[in-house]
Short mmCIF file of C-alpha atoms in Angstrom, two decimals:
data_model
loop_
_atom_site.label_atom_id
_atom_site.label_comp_id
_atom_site.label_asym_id
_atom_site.label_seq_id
_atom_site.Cartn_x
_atom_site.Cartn_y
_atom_site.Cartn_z
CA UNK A 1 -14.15 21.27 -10.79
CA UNK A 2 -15.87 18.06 -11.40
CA UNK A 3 -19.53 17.65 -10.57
CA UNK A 4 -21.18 15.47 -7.83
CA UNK A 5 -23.10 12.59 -9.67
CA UNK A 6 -25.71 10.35 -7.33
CA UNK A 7 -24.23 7.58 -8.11
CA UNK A 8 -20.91 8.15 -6.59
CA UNK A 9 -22.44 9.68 -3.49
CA UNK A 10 -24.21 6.57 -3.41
CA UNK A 11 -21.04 4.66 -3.69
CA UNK A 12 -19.05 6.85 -1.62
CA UNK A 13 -22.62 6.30 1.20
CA UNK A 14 -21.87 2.64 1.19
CA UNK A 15 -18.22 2.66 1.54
CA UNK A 16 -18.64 5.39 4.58
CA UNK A 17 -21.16 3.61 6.44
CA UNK A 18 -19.70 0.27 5.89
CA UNK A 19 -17.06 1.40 8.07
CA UNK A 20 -19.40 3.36 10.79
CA UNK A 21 -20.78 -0.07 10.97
CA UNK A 22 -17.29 -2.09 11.61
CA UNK A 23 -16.06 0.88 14.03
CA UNK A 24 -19.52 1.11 16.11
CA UNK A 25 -20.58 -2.87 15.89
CA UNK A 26 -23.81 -2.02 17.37
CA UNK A 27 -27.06 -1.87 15.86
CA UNK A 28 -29.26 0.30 18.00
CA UNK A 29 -31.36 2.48 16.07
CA UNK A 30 -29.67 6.04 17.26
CA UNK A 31 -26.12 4.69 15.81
CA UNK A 32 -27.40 3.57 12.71
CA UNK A 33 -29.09 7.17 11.91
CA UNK A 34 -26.74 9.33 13.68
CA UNK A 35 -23.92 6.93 11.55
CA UNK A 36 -26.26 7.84 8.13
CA UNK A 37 -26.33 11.14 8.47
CA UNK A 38 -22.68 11.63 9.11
CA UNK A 39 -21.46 9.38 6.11
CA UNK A 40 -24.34 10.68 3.43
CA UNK A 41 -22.76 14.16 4.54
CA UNK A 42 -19.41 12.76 4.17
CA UNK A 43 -20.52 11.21 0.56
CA UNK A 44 -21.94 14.77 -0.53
CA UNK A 45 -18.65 16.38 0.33
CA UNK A 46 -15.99 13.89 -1.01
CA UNK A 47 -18.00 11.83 -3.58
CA UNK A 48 -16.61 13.60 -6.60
CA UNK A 49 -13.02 13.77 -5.28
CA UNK A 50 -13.56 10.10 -4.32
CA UNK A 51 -15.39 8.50 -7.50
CA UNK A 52 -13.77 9.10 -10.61
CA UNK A 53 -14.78 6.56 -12.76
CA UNK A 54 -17.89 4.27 -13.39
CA UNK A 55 -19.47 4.23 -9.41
CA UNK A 56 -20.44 0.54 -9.14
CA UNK A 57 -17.35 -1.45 -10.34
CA UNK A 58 -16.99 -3.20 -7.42
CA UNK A 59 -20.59 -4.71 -7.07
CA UNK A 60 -19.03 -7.59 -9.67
CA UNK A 61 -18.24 -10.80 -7.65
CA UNK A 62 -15.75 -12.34 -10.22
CA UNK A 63 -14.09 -8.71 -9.68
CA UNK A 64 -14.12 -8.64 -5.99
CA UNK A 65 -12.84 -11.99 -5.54
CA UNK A 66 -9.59 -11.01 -7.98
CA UNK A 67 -9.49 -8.37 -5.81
CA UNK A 68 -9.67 -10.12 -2.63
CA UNK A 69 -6.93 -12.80 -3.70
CA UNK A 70 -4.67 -10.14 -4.98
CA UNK A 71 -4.99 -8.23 -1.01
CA UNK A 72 -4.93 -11.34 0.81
CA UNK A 73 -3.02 -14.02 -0.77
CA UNK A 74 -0.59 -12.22 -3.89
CA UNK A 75 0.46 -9.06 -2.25
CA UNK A 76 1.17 -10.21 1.30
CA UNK A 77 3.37 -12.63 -0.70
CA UNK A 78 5.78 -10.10 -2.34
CA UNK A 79 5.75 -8.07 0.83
CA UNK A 80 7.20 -10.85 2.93
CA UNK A 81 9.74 -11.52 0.18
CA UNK A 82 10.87 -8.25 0.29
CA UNK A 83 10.97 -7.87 3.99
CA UNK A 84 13.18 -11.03 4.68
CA UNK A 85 15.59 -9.31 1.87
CA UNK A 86 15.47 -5.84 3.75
CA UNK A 87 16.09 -8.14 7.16
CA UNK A 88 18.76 -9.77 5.29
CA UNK A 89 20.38 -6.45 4.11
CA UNK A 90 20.01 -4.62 7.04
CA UNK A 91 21.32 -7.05 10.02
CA UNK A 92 24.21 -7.41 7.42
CA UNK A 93 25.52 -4.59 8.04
CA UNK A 94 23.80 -2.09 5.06
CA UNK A 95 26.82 -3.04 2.73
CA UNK A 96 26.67 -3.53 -1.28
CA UNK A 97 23.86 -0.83 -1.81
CA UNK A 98 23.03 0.62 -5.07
CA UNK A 99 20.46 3.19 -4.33
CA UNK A 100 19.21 5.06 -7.33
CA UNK A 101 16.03 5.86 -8.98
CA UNK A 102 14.86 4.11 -12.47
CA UNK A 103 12.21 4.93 -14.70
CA UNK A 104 9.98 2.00 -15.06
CA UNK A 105 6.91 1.53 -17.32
CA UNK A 106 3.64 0.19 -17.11
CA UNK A 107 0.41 -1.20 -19.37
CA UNK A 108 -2.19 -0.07 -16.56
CA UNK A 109 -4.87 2.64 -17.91
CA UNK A 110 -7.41 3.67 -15.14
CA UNK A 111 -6.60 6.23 -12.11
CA UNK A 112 -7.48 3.70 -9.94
CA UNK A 113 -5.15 0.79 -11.51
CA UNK A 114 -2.11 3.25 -11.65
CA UNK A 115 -2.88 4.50 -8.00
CA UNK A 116 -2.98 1.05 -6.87
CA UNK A 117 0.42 -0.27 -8.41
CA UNK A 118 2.12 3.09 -7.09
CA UNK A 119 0.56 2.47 -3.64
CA UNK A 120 1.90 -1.29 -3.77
CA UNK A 121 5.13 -0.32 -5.26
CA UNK A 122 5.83 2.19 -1.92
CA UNK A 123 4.56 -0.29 0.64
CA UNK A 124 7.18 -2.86 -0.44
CA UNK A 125 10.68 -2.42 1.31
CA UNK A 126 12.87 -1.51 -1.16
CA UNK A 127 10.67 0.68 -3.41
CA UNK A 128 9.39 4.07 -2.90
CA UNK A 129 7.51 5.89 -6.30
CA UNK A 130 8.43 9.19 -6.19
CA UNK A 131 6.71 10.25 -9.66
CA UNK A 132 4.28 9.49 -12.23
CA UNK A 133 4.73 10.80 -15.63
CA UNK A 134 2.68 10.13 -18.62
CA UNK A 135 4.10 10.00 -22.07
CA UNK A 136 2.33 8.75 -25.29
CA UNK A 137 -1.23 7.30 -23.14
CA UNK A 138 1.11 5.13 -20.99
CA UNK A 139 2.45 5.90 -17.06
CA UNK A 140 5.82 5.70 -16.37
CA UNK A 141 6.69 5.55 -12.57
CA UNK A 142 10.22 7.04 -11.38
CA UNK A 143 11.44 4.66 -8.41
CA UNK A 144 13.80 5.08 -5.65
CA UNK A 145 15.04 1.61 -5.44
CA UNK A 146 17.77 0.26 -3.06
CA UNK A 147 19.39 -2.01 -5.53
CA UNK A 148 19.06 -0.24 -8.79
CA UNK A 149 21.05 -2.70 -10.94
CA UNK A 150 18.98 -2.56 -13.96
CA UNK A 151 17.31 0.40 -15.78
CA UNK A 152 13.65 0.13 -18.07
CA UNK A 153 11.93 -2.77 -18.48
CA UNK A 154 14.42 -4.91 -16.69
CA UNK A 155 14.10 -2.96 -13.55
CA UNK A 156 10.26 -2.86 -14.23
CA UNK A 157 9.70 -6.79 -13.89
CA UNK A 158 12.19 -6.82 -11.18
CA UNK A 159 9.84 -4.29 -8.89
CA UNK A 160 6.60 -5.19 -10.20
CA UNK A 161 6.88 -8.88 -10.09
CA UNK A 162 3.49 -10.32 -10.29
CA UNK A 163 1.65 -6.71 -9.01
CA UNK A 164 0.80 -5.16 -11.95
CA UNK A 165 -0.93 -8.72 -14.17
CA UNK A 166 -3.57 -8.88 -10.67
CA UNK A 167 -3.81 -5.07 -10.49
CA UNK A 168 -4.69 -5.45 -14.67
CA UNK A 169 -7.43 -8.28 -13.66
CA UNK A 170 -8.77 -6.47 -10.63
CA UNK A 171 -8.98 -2.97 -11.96
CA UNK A 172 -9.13 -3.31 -15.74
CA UNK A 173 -10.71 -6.05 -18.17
CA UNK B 1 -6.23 -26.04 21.50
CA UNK B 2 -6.46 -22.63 22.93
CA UNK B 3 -3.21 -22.75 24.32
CA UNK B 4 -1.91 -23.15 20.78
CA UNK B 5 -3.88 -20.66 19.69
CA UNK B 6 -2.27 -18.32 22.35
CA UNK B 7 0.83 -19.61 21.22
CA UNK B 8 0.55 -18.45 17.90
CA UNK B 9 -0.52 -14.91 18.70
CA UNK B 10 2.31 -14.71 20.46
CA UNK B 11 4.43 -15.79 17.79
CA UNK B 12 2.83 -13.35 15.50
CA UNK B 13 3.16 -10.54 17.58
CA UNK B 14 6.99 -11.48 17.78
CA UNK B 15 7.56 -11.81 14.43
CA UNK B 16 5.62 -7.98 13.95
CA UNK B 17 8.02 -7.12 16.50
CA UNK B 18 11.10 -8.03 15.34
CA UNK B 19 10.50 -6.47 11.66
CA UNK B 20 9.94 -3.36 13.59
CA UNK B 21 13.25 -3.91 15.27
CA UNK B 22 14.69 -4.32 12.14
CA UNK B 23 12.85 -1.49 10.77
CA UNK B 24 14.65 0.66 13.13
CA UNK B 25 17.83 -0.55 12.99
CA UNK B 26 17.42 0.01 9.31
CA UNK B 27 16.98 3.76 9.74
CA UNK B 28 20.00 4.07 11.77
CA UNK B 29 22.20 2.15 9.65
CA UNK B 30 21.35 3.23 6.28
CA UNK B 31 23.54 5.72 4.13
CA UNK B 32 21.01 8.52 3.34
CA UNK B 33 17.08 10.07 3.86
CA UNK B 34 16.04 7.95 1.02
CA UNK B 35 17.44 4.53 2.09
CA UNK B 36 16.32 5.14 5.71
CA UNK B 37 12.58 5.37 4.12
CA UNK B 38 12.74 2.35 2.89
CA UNK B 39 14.03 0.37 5.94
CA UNK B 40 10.79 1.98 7.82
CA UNK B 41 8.48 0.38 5.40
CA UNK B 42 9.51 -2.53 7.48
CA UNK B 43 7.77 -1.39 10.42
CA UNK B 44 4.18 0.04 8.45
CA UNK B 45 4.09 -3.17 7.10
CA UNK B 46 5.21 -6.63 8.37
CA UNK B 47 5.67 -4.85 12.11
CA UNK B 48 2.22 -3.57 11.87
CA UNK B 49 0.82 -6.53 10.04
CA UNK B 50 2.19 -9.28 12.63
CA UNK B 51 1.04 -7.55 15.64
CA UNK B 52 -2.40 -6.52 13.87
CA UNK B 53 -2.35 -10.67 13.09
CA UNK B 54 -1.71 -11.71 16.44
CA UNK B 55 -4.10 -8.99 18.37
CA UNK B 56 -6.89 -10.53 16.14
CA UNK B 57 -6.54 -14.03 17.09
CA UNK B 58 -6.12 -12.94 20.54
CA UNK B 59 -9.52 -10.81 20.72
CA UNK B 60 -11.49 -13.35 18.90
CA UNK B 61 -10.32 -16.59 20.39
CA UNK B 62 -9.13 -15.38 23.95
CA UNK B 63 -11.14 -12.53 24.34
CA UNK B 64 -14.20 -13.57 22.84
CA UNK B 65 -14.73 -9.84 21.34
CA UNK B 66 -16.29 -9.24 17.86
CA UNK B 67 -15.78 -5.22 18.50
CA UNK B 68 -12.34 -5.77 19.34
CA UNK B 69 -11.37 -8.08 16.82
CA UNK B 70 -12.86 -6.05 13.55
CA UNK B 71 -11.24 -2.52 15.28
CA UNK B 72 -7.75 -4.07 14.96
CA UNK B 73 -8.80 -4.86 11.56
CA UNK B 74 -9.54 -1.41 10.71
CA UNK B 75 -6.59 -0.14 12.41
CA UNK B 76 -4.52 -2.33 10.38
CA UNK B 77 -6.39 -1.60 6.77
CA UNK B 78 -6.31 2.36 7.90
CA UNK B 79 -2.31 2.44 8.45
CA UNK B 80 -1.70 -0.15 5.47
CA UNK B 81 -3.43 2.18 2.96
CA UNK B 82 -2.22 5.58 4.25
CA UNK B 83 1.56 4.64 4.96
CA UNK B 84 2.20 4.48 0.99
CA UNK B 85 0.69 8.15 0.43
CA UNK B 86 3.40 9.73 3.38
CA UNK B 87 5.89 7.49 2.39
CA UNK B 88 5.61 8.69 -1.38
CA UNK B 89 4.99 12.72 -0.40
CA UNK B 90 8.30 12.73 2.13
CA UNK B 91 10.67 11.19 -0.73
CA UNK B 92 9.22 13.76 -3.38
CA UNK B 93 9.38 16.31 -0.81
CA UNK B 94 12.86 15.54 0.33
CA UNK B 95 14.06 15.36 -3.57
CA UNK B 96 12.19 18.31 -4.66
CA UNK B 97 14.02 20.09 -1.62
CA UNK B 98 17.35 19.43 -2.82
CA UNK B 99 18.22 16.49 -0.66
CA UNK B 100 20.91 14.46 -2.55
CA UNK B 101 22.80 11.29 -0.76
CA UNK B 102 26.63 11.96 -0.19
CA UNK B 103 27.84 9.21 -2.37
CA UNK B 104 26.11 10.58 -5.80
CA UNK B 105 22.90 8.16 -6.93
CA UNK B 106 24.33 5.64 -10.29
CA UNK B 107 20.90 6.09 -11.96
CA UNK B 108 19.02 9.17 -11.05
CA UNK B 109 16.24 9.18 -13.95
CA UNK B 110 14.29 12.24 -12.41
CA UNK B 111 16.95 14.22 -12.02
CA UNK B 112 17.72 13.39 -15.68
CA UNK B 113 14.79 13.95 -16.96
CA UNK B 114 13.28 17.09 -14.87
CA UNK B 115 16.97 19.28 -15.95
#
């Protein structure tokens, strides 16, 4: 089993009681050690199933601001895309389906990059990942798509659209 | 000027509602297990999205609540990041348990590759 390093307990510490902080909003002195306690406990447990790489790559501004306009401004994009298509196909009537599942590949390197792509990839209507396989130092995602009309790197730009270049930026150089 | 406001959380909370409607309609319509999934990614996302949108410009503006405002937030960050991770463990589940569609799958790479 991996060990605990400080630094991602320190990490994991911020990230916890950032969000005691949001779900408490108050900043009486008995929250704010009753909330430390809890979340450096929470770190200790969970910091080395929750940092696997370098701790601190998110104290980078350029970084964080991909990161934000790839949350806020990219993704939202594609998802409304896809959900006025899967409005459009459903009120139709569910005809002209082609549901299979396609083996599509992918650049991205880090744990965190490929998580990210596969979580994006699922939350869009349309796509669910059901695997990740690695062959030769590169992923390859198997995806139940609705319309499966293409196979390998066709079907790959067709599902990852602009995801995976912002993923690249935000969690890779 | 907060009448429009309140006009536009309820037209956000419409528009959440009626990608849930479609959401649903979606899993009653659709073919097979797998197809049905993906019509309910509808609801987790623009259905929970637009009424998460609206609720926030409701607490801050017409409320006047900070602590309401950042707990739909959180809600909606909470259900947006954990949706993907059920989502992806039922369809795995469902295939690994032998579910097929009726009408046999044009391109099934998994099963493909995994024989």
């Amino acid at each position: 089993m991996r060990k605990t390093n400080a630094l991602a307990v320190i990490a994991t510490f911020v990230v916890c009681f950032a969000f005691w902080l949001l779900l408490t909003w108050s900043v009486s002195v008995q929250e704010l050690i009753a909330g430390a306690v809890v979340s450096l406990a929470a770190a200790l447990f969970s910091a080395r199933f929750f940092i696997h790489e370098k701790a601190f790559w998110f104290a980078n501004p350029a970084k964080l601001f991909t990161g934000l306009f790839y949350w806020v401004f990219v993704f939202p994009g594609e998802l409304i895309k896809a959900n006025l298509h899967m409005a459009k196909l459903v009120l139709g009537g569910c005809k002209n389906l082609k549901p299979g599942i396609v083996k599509i590949p992918s650049k991205l390197q880090s744990d965190y990059g490929r998580a990210a792509l596969a979580n994006s990839i699922t939350l869009t209507p349309g796509t669910i990942t059901m695997e990740i396989t690695e062959e030769e130092g590169q992923p390859w995602y198997y995806v139940h798509w609705i319309e499966a009309e293409s196979d390998g790197e066709e079907a790959g730009e067709a599902i990852k659209g602009k995801m995976e270049t912002w993923i690249r930026r935000f969690w890779e150089k | 000027m907060l009448m429009w406001l309140k006009i536009l959380s309820d037209v956000l909370i419409a528009c959440g509602a009626f990608f849930a409607l479609v959401g649903v309609i979606g899993i009653l319509r659709m073919p097979d297990a797998f197809c049905r999934m993906q019509a309910s990614t509808c609801v987790a996302t623009l259905g929970v999205i637009g009424v998460a949108l609206g609720g926030l410009i409701h607490a801050i503006f017409v409320m006047g609540s900070a602590s309401a405002a950042v707990k739909i937030a959180v809600i909606c960050l909470l259900i947006l990041v954990t949706n993907p991770v059920g989502s992806h463990a039922i369809a795995k589940g469902a295939y690994k348990a032998g579910i097929r569609p009726e009408t046999p799958m044009e391109t099934d790479d998994l099963g493909r590759d995994s024989e």
